[in-house]
Short mmCIF file of N, CA and C in Angstrom, two decimals:
data_model
loop_
_atom_site.label_atom_id
_atom_site.label_comp_id
_atom_site.label_asym_id
_atom_site.label_seq_id
_atom_site.Cartn_x
_atom_site.Cartn_y
_atom_site.Cartn_z
N UNK A 267 61.95 78.63 116.46
CA UNK A 267 63.28 78.04 116.54
C UNK A 267 64.25 78.98 117.26
N UNK A 268 64.17 80.27 116.97
CA UNK A 268 65.07 81.23 117.62
C UNK A 268 64.91 81.16 119.13
N UNK A 269 63.69 81.24 119.58
CA UNK A 269 63.41 81.23 121.02
C UNK A 269 63.80 79.89 121.64
N UNK A 270 63.50 78.80 120.98
CA UNK A 270 63.84 77.47 121.51
C UNK A 270 65.35 77.31 121.65
N UNK A 271 66.09 77.70 120.63
CA UNK A 271 67.56 77.59 120.69
C UNK A 271 68.12 78.47 121.81
N UNK A 272 67.58 79.68 121.96
CA UNK A 272 68.04 80.57 123.03
C UNK A 272 67.73 79.99 124.40
N UNK A 273 66.52 79.45 124.57
CA UNK A 273 66.14 78.87 125.86
C UNK A 273 67.02 77.67 126.22
N UNK A 274 67.49 76.96 125.20
CA UNK A 274 68.38 75.83 125.45
C UNK A 274 69.83 76.28 125.68
N UNK A 275 70.10 77.59 125.48
CA UNK A 275 71.44 78.12 125.69
C UNK A 275 72.31 78.08 124.45
N UNK A 276 71.73 77.77 123.30
CA UNK A 276 72.49 77.68 122.05
C UNK A 276 72.44 79.02 121.32
N UNK A 277 73.18 79.98 121.85
CA UNK A 277 73.18 81.33 121.31
C UNK A 277 73.63 81.42 119.87
N UNK A 278 74.62 80.62 119.48
CA UNK A 278 75.10 80.66 118.09
C UNK A 278 73.95 80.36 117.12
N UNK A 279 73.20 79.31 117.40
CA UNK A 279 72.08 78.93 116.53
C UNK A 279 70.95 79.94 116.60
N UNK A 280 70.65 80.44 117.81
CA UNK A 280 69.58 81.44 117.96
C UNK A 280 69.88 82.68 117.12
N UNK A 281 71.11 83.17 117.17
CA UNK A 281 71.48 84.35 116.39
C UNK A 281 71.48 84.03 114.90
N UNK A 282 71.95 82.86 114.52
CA UNK A 282 71.93 82.46 113.11
C UNK A 282 70.50 82.46 112.56
N UNK A 283 69.57 81.86 113.28
CA UNK A 283 68.19 81.80 112.83
C UNK A 283 67.55 83.19 112.84
N UNK A 284 67.89 84.00 113.83
CA UNK A 284 67.37 85.37 113.90
C UNK A 284 67.79 86.16 112.65
N UNK A 285 69.05 86.01 112.27
CA UNK A 285 69.53 86.69 111.06
C UNK A 285 68.81 86.19 109.81
N UNK A 286 68.51 84.90 109.78
CA UNK A 286 67.83 84.34 108.61
C UNK A 286 66.46 84.96 108.38
N UNK A 287 65.75 85.27 109.47
CA UNK A 287 64.40 85.82 109.32
C UNK A 287 64.35 87.34 109.45
N UNK A 288 65.46 87.96 109.76
CA UNK A 288 65.50 89.42 109.88
C UNK A 288 65.36 90.06 108.50
N UNK A 289 64.34 90.88 108.28
CA UNK A 289 64.10 91.45 106.96
C UNK A 289 65.27 92.26 106.40
N UNK A 290 66.00 92.93 107.25
CA UNK A 290 67.10 93.77 106.74
C UNK A 290 68.17 92.92 106.06
N UNK A 291 68.28 91.67 106.45
CA UNK A 291 69.24 90.77 105.82
C UNK A 291 68.88 90.47 104.36
N UNK A 292 67.63 90.71 104.00
CA UNK A 292 67.16 90.46 102.63
C UNK A 292 67.27 91.70 101.75
N UNK A 293 67.97 92.72 102.23
CA UNK A 293 68.09 93.95 101.44
C UNK A 293 69.54 94.38 101.25
N UNK A 294 70.45 93.45 101.34
CA UNK A 294 71.87 93.77 101.23
C UNK A 294 72.33 93.98 99.79
N UNK A 295 71.65 93.34 98.86
CA UNK A 295 72.02 93.51 97.45
C UNK A 295 70.75 93.78 96.64
N UNK A 296 70.94 94.32 95.45
CA UNK A 296 69.80 94.59 94.58
C UNK A 296 69.08 93.30 94.22
N UNK A 297 69.83 92.23 93.98
CA UNK A 297 69.21 90.94 93.65
C UNK A 297 68.35 90.41 94.78
N UNK A 298 68.85 90.52 96.02
CA UNK A 298 68.06 90.01 97.15
C UNK A 298 66.81 90.86 97.37
N UNK A 299 66.89 92.17 97.11
CA UNK A 299 65.72 93.04 97.22
C UNK A 299 64.69 92.65 96.18
N UNK A 300 65.13 92.39 94.97
CA UNK A 300 64.20 92.03 93.90
C UNK A 300 63.53 90.68 94.15
N UNK A 301 64.23 89.79 94.85
CA UNK A 301 63.65 88.48 95.17
C UNK A 301 62.67 88.61 96.35
N UNK A 302 63.06 89.35 97.38
CA UNK A 302 62.26 89.47 98.61
C UNK A 302 60.95 90.24 98.37
N UNK A 303 61.02 91.35 97.66
CA UNK A 303 59.88 92.13 97.18
C UNK A 303 58.97 92.75 98.24
N UNK A 304 59.34 92.71 99.50
CA UNK A 304 58.54 93.38 100.53
C UNK A 304 59.43 94.31 101.35
N UNK A 305 58.83 95.08 102.21
CA UNK A 305 59.55 96.08 103.00
C UNK A 305 60.65 95.44 103.85
N UNK A 306 61.87 96.01 103.85
CA UNK A 306 62.96 95.44 104.66
C UNK A 306 62.91 95.87 106.12
N UNK A 307 61.87 96.60 106.50
CA UNK A 307 61.74 97.09 107.87
C UNK A 307 60.48 96.55 108.55
N UNK A 308 59.86 95.55 107.95
CA UNK A 308 58.64 94.94 108.48
C UNK A 308 58.83 93.43 108.49
N UNK A 309 58.43 92.81 109.59
CA UNK A 309 58.53 91.36 109.69
C UNK A 309 57.41 90.71 108.89
N UNK A 310 57.74 89.86 107.93
CA UNK A 310 56.68 89.16 107.21
C UNK A 310 56.21 87.95 108.01
N UNK A 311 55.02 87.52 107.73
CA UNK A 311 54.52 86.31 108.39
C UNK A 311 55.19 85.07 107.80
N UNK A 312 55.62 85.18 106.54
CA UNK A 312 56.27 84.03 105.93
C UNK A 312 57.20 84.47 104.80
N UNK A 313 58.08 83.56 104.42
CA UNK A 313 58.95 83.73 103.26
C UNK A 313 58.79 82.44 102.46
N UNK A 314 58.41 82.59 101.20
CA UNK A 314 58.17 81.42 100.35
C UNK A 314 59.46 80.63 100.17
N UNK A 315 59.31 79.32 100.07
CA UNK A 315 60.48 78.46 100.00
C UNK A 315 60.64 77.64 98.75
N UNK A 316 59.64 77.64 97.86
CA UNK A 316 59.75 76.77 96.69
C UNK A 316 59.30 77.49 95.42
N UNK A 317 59.73 76.93 94.32
CA UNK A 317 59.29 77.41 93.01
C UNK A 317 59.80 78.80 92.68
N UNK A 318 59.10 79.46 91.78
CA UNK A 318 59.56 80.77 91.32
C UNK A 318 59.38 81.86 92.38
N UNK A 319 58.67 81.58 93.48
CA UNK A 319 58.49 82.56 94.56
C UNK A 319 59.48 82.37 95.71
N UNK A 320 60.37 81.41 95.61
CA UNK A 320 61.33 81.14 96.69
C UNK A 320 62.08 82.40 97.07
N UNK A 321 62.08 82.71 98.36
CA UNK A 321 62.79 83.88 98.86
C UNK A 321 61.93 85.13 98.94
N UNK A 322 60.71 85.06 98.47
CA UNK A 322 59.82 86.22 98.49
C UNK A 322 59.06 86.28 99.82
N UNK A 323 59.01 87.47 100.40
CA UNK A 323 58.29 87.67 101.65
C UNK A 323 56.80 87.81 101.39
N UNK A 324 56.01 87.51 102.41
CA UNK A 324 54.57 87.64 102.27
C UNK A 324 53.91 88.01 103.59
N UNK A 325 52.74 88.58 103.51
CA UNK A 325 51.94 88.94 104.68
C UNK A 325 52.69 89.89 105.61
N UNK A 326 53.20 90.99 105.08
CA UNK A 326 53.87 91.96 105.94
C UNK A 326 52.85 92.75 106.76
N UNK A 327 53.34 93.43 107.75
CA UNK A 327 52.53 94.20 108.71
C UNK A 327 51.61 93.28 109.50
N UNK A 328 52.11 92.09 109.73
CA UNK A 328 51.37 91.08 110.48
C UNK A 328 51.87 91.15 111.92
N UNK A 329 51.08 91.72 112.83
CA UNK A 329 51.56 92.05 114.17
C UNK A 329 52.01 90.84 114.98
N UNK A 330 51.44 89.68 114.76
CA UNK A 330 51.85 88.51 115.52
C UNK A 330 53.31 88.17 115.30
N UNK A 331 53.75 88.19 114.06
CA UNK A 331 55.14 87.83 113.79
C UNK A 331 56.10 88.91 114.27
N UNK A 332 55.70 90.17 114.22
CA UNK A 332 56.61 91.23 114.67
C UNK A 332 56.80 91.18 116.18
N UNK A 333 55.74 90.88 116.92
CA UNK A 333 55.89 90.81 118.38
C UNK A 333 56.75 89.63 118.79
N UNK A 334 56.63 88.50 118.08
CA UNK A 334 57.48 87.35 118.40
C UNK A 334 58.94 87.63 118.05
N UNK A 335 59.17 88.38 116.97
CA UNK A 335 60.54 88.75 116.60
C UNK A 335 61.15 89.63 117.69
N UNK A 336 60.37 90.56 118.19
CA UNK A 336 60.82 91.45 119.27
C UNK A 336 61.18 90.64 120.52
N UNK A 337 60.30 89.73 120.90
CA UNK A 337 60.56 88.88 122.07
C UNK A 337 61.82 88.03 121.86
N UNK A 338 61.95 87.45 120.68
CA UNK A 338 63.12 86.60 120.40
C UNK A 338 64.41 87.41 120.51
N UNK A 339 64.43 88.61 119.96
CA UNK A 339 65.65 89.41 119.97
C UNK A 339 65.98 90.01 121.32
N UNK A 340 65.01 90.69 121.92
CA UNK A 340 65.26 91.42 123.17
C UNK A 340 65.33 90.49 124.38
N UNK A 341 64.33 89.66 124.53
CA UNK A 341 64.26 88.81 125.71
C UNK A 341 65.16 87.58 125.61
N UNK A 342 65.08 86.87 124.48
CA UNK A 342 65.76 85.58 124.41
C UNK A 342 67.21 85.65 123.97
N UNK A 343 67.56 86.54 123.05
CA UNK A 343 68.96 86.64 122.62
C UNK A 343 69.73 87.61 123.51
N UNK A 344 69.27 88.86 123.61
CA UNK A 344 69.97 89.84 124.44
C UNK A 344 69.79 89.57 125.92
N UNK A 345 68.73 88.86 126.28
CA UNK A 345 68.54 88.42 127.66
C UNK A 345 67.94 89.45 128.60
N UNK A 346 67.20 90.42 128.07
CA UNK A 346 66.60 91.45 128.91
C UNK A 346 65.25 90.95 129.39
N UNK A 347 65.19 90.55 130.66
CA UNK A 347 63.98 89.97 131.24
C UNK A 347 63.59 90.72 132.51
N UNK A 348 62.33 91.09 132.62
CA UNK A 348 61.82 91.70 133.84
C UNK A 348 60.91 90.68 134.51
N UNK A 349 61.29 90.32 135.74
CA UNK A 349 60.55 89.30 136.48
C UNK A 349 60.32 89.78 137.91
N UNK A 350 59.08 89.95 138.29
CA UNK A 350 58.71 90.33 139.66
C UNK A 350 59.45 91.56 140.16
N UNK A 351 59.57 92.59 139.31
CA UNK A 351 60.21 93.83 139.71
C UNK A 351 61.73 93.82 139.64
N UNK A 352 62.31 92.78 139.08
CA UNK A 352 63.76 92.67 138.94
C UNK A 352 64.13 92.55 137.46
N UNK A 353 65.26 93.13 137.11
CA UNK A 353 65.86 92.95 135.80
C UNK A 353 66.80 91.76 135.91
N UNK A 354 66.48 90.70 135.20
CA UNK A 354 67.29 89.48 135.20
C UNK A 354 67.90 89.32 133.81
N UNK A 355 69.20 89.26 133.74
CA UNK A 355 69.90 89.17 132.46
C UNK A 355 70.25 87.73 132.15
N UNK A 356 69.65 87.23 131.05
CA UNK A 356 69.83 85.84 130.65
C UNK A 356 70.12 85.78 129.15
N UNK A 357 71.30 86.25 128.73
CA UNK A 357 71.58 86.27 127.30
C UNK A 357 71.83 84.88 126.71
N UNK A 358 71.59 84.78 125.42
CA UNK A 358 71.95 83.58 124.64
C UNK A 358 72.47 84.12 123.31
N UNK A 359 73.72 84.56 123.32
CA UNK A 359 74.30 85.27 122.18
C UNK A 359 75.27 84.39 121.40
N UNK A 360 75.65 84.89 120.26
CA UNK A 360 76.69 84.25 119.45
C UNK A 360 78.01 84.39 120.23
N UNK A 361 78.73 83.30 120.35
CA UNK A 361 79.96 83.33 121.15
C UNK A 361 81.02 84.28 120.59
N UNK A 362 80.87 84.68 119.33
CA UNK A 362 81.83 85.62 118.72
C UNK A 362 81.55 87.07 119.10
N UNK A 363 80.37 87.35 119.65
CA UNK A 363 80.08 88.72 120.08
C UNK A 363 80.98 89.06 121.25
N UNK A 364 81.69 90.15 121.16
CA UNK A 364 82.58 90.58 122.24
C UNK A 364 81.85 91.43 123.26
N UNK A 365 80.88 92.21 122.80
CA UNK A 365 80.12 93.06 123.71
C UNK A 365 78.87 93.58 123.02
N UNK A 366 77.97 94.10 123.82
CA UNK A 366 76.80 94.82 123.31
C UNK A 366 76.25 95.67 124.44
N UNK A 367 75.43 96.64 124.08
CA UNK A 367 74.84 97.50 125.10
C UNK A 367 73.36 97.70 124.82
N UNK A 368 72.62 97.93 125.89
CA UNK A 368 71.18 98.15 125.83
C UNK A 368 70.87 99.31 126.77
N UNK A 369 70.00 100.18 126.32
CA UNK A 369 69.52 101.27 127.18
C UNK A 369 68.06 100.98 127.49
N UNK A 370 67.78 100.75 128.77
CA UNK A 370 66.43 100.40 129.21
C UNK A 370 65.89 101.52 130.08
N UNK A 371 64.72 102.03 129.72
CA UNK A 371 64.06 103.06 130.53
C UNK A 371 62.94 102.41 131.29
N UNK A 372 62.96 102.57 132.61
CA UNK A 372 61.93 102.02 133.48
C UNK A 372 61.38 103.19 134.28
N UNK A 373 60.20 103.66 133.92
CA UNK A 373 59.60 104.86 134.48
C UNK A 373 60.59 106.02 134.37
N UNK A 374 61.10 106.56 135.47
CA UNK A 374 62.02 107.69 135.42
C UNK A 374 63.48 107.28 135.59
N UNK A 375 63.77 106.03 135.45
CA UNK A 375 65.14 105.52 135.60
C UNK A 375 65.63 104.99 134.25
N UNK A 376 66.89 105.30 133.94
CA UNK A 376 67.53 104.78 132.74
C UNK A 376 68.64 103.83 133.17
N UNK A 377 68.59 102.62 132.65
CA UNK A 377 69.62 101.62 132.90
C UNK A 377 70.47 101.48 131.65
N UNK A 378 71.73 101.90 131.73
CA UNK A 378 72.68 101.71 130.63
C UNK A 378 73.38 100.38 130.89
N UNK A 379 73.02 99.37 130.12
CA UNK A 379 73.51 98.01 130.34
C UNK A 379 74.60 97.71 129.33
N UNK A 380 75.80 97.39 129.83
CA UNK A 380 76.93 97.04 128.98
C UNK A 380 77.33 95.61 129.29
N UNK A 381 77.26 94.76 128.26
CA UNK A 381 77.57 93.34 128.41
C UNK A 381 78.91 93.06 127.73
N UNK A 382 79.82 92.44 128.45
CA UNK A 382 81.13 92.07 127.92
C UNK A 382 81.24 90.55 127.90
N UNK A 383 81.68 90.04 126.77
CA UNK A 383 81.84 88.60 126.60
C UNK A 383 83.32 88.30 126.34
N UNK A 384 84.11 88.30 127.38
CA UNK A 384 85.55 88.07 127.21
C UNK A 384 85.90 86.60 127.10
N UNK A 385 84.96 85.71 127.44
CA UNK A 385 85.25 84.28 127.43
C UNK A 385 84.75 83.54 126.21
N UNK A 386 84.23 84.27 125.21
CA UNK A 386 83.68 83.63 124.00
C UNK A 386 82.70 82.52 124.34
N UNK A 387 81.72 82.86 125.19
CA UNK A 387 80.68 81.90 125.55
C UNK A 387 79.32 82.46 125.15
N UNK A 388 78.29 81.65 125.31
CA UNK A 388 76.95 82.04 124.86
C UNK A 388 76.07 82.64 125.93
N UNK A 389 76.14 82.15 127.16
CA UNK A 389 75.05 82.50 128.05
C UNK A 389 75.31 82.52 129.55
N UNK A 390 76.46 82.27 130.03
CA UNK A 390 76.67 82.20 131.47
C UNK A 390 77.04 83.57 132.04
N UNK A 391 76.13 84.17 132.80
CA UNK A 391 76.40 85.46 133.44
C UNK A 391 77.28 85.21 134.66
N UNK A 392 78.47 85.79 134.65
CA UNK A 392 79.42 85.58 135.74
C UNK A 392 79.35 86.67 136.79
N UNK A 393 79.09 87.92 136.34
CA UNK A 393 79.14 89.04 137.27
C UNK A 393 78.23 90.15 136.78
N UNK A 394 77.48 90.76 137.73
CA UNK A 394 76.64 91.91 137.43
C UNK A 394 76.94 92.99 138.46
N UNK A 395 77.21 94.20 137.97
CA UNK A 395 77.39 95.34 138.87
C UNK A 395 76.46 96.46 138.44
N UNK A 396 76.01 97.23 139.42
CA UNK A 396 75.21 98.41 139.14
C UNK A 396 75.86 99.57 139.88
N UNK A 397 76.22 100.59 139.12
CA UNK A 397 76.93 101.76 139.66
C UNK A 397 78.14 101.33 140.49
N UNK A 398 78.86 100.32 140.00
CA UNK A 398 80.09 99.86 140.63
C UNK A 398 79.93 98.87 141.76
N UNK A 399 78.70 98.53 142.14
CA UNK A 399 78.45 97.61 143.24
C UNK A 399 78.04 96.26 142.67
N UNK A 400 78.81 95.22 143.03
CA UNK A 400 78.49 93.88 142.53
C UNK A 400 77.25 93.33 143.20
N UNK A 401 76.40 92.69 142.40
CA UNK A 401 75.19 92.06 142.91
C UNK A 401 75.40 90.56 142.97
N UNK A 402 75.39 90.01 144.15
CA UNK A 402 75.67 88.58 144.33
C UNK A 402 74.63 87.70 143.65
N UNK A 403 73.35 88.11 143.70
CA UNK A 403 72.31 87.30 143.07
C UNK A 403 72.13 87.62 141.59
N UNK A 404 72.89 88.60 141.09
CA UNK A 404 72.92 88.97 139.67
C UNK A 404 71.58 89.48 139.16
N UNK A 405 70.71 89.94 140.07
CA UNK A 405 69.42 90.50 139.70
C UNK A 405 69.38 91.96 140.15
N UNK A 406 68.79 92.81 139.31
CA UNK A 406 68.73 94.24 139.59
C UNK A 406 67.30 94.60 139.99
N UNK A 407 67.14 95.10 141.22
CA UNK A 407 65.83 95.58 141.67
C UNK A 407 65.52 96.85 140.91
N UNK A 408 64.45 96.85 140.13
CA UNK A 408 64.09 98.02 139.33
C UNK A 408 63.55 99.13 140.23
N UNK A 409 64.04 100.32 139.98
CA UNK A 409 63.66 101.49 140.76
C UNK A 409 63.03 102.51 139.83
N UNK A 410 61.92 103.10 140.23
CA UNK A 410 61.20 104.02 139.35
C UNK A 410 61.87 105.39 139.23
N UNK A 411 62.66 105.79 140.21
CA UNK A 411 63.21 107.15 140.22
C UNK A 411 64.68 107.17 140.63
N UNK A 412 65.51 106.36 140.00
CA UNK A 412 66.92 106.28 140.37
C UNK A 412 67.83 107.06 139.44
N UNK A 413 67.27 107.83 138.52
CA UNK A 413 68.10 108.60 137.58
C UNK A 413 68.73 107.69 136.53
N UNK A 414 70.04 107.81 136.38
CA UNK A 414 70.77 107.00 135.41
C UNK A 414 71.63 105.98 136.16
N UNK A 415 71.46 104.72 135.81
CA UNK A 415 72.21 103.63 136.45
C UNK A 415 73.09 102.95 135.43
N UNK A 416 74.34 102.72 135.78
CA UNK A 416 75.29 102.04 134.90
C UNK A 416 75.37 100.58 135.32
N UNK A 417 75.01 99.69 134.42
CA UNK A 417 75.01 98.26 134.68
C UNK A 417 76.10 97.61 133.85
N UNK A 418 76.93 96.83 134.49
CA UNK A 418 77.99 96.08 133.80
C UNK A 418 77.74 94.60 134.01
N UNK A 419 77.80 93.87 132.90
CA UNK A 419 77.53 92.42 132.95
C UNK A 419 78.72 91.72 132.28
N UNK A 420 79.25 90.71 132.96
CA UNK A 420 80.33 89.90 132.38
C UNK A 420 79.80 88.49 132.16
N UNK A 421 80.00 88.03 130.92
CA UNK A 421 79.65 86.63 130.63
C UNK A 421 80.87 85.91 130.11
#
């Protein structure tokens, strides 16, 4: 659901669902910890929904669910996509997010990506600059040895 909502451009719903399944959200109070009963730093394969086990996590350390959680968060919500040697930014965020930053290391190059959301929108990239130079196609050609690059994204 997280990935589907993000792909459709519904960042508010994608972030809401991401928070629902994020294990750390189940460790905010002692009561929620006692109900969840599994590690708050591991993605469970499932969370029980009925009866006396409702809210309890199960099947932790299940690599399939952790990799999908990573893809949903990094690629689909934050919008960090590498396609054919280019960094393409396609966020689907909560419209209330004002900004966020990502540090991406590509071989010997570090991309400091700062995303500003001044229009309270979910997903429309309006402007991309790298080291102060605007990119008309809004795609960043990845370089293996460019040192540190400052990327600014306006949505």
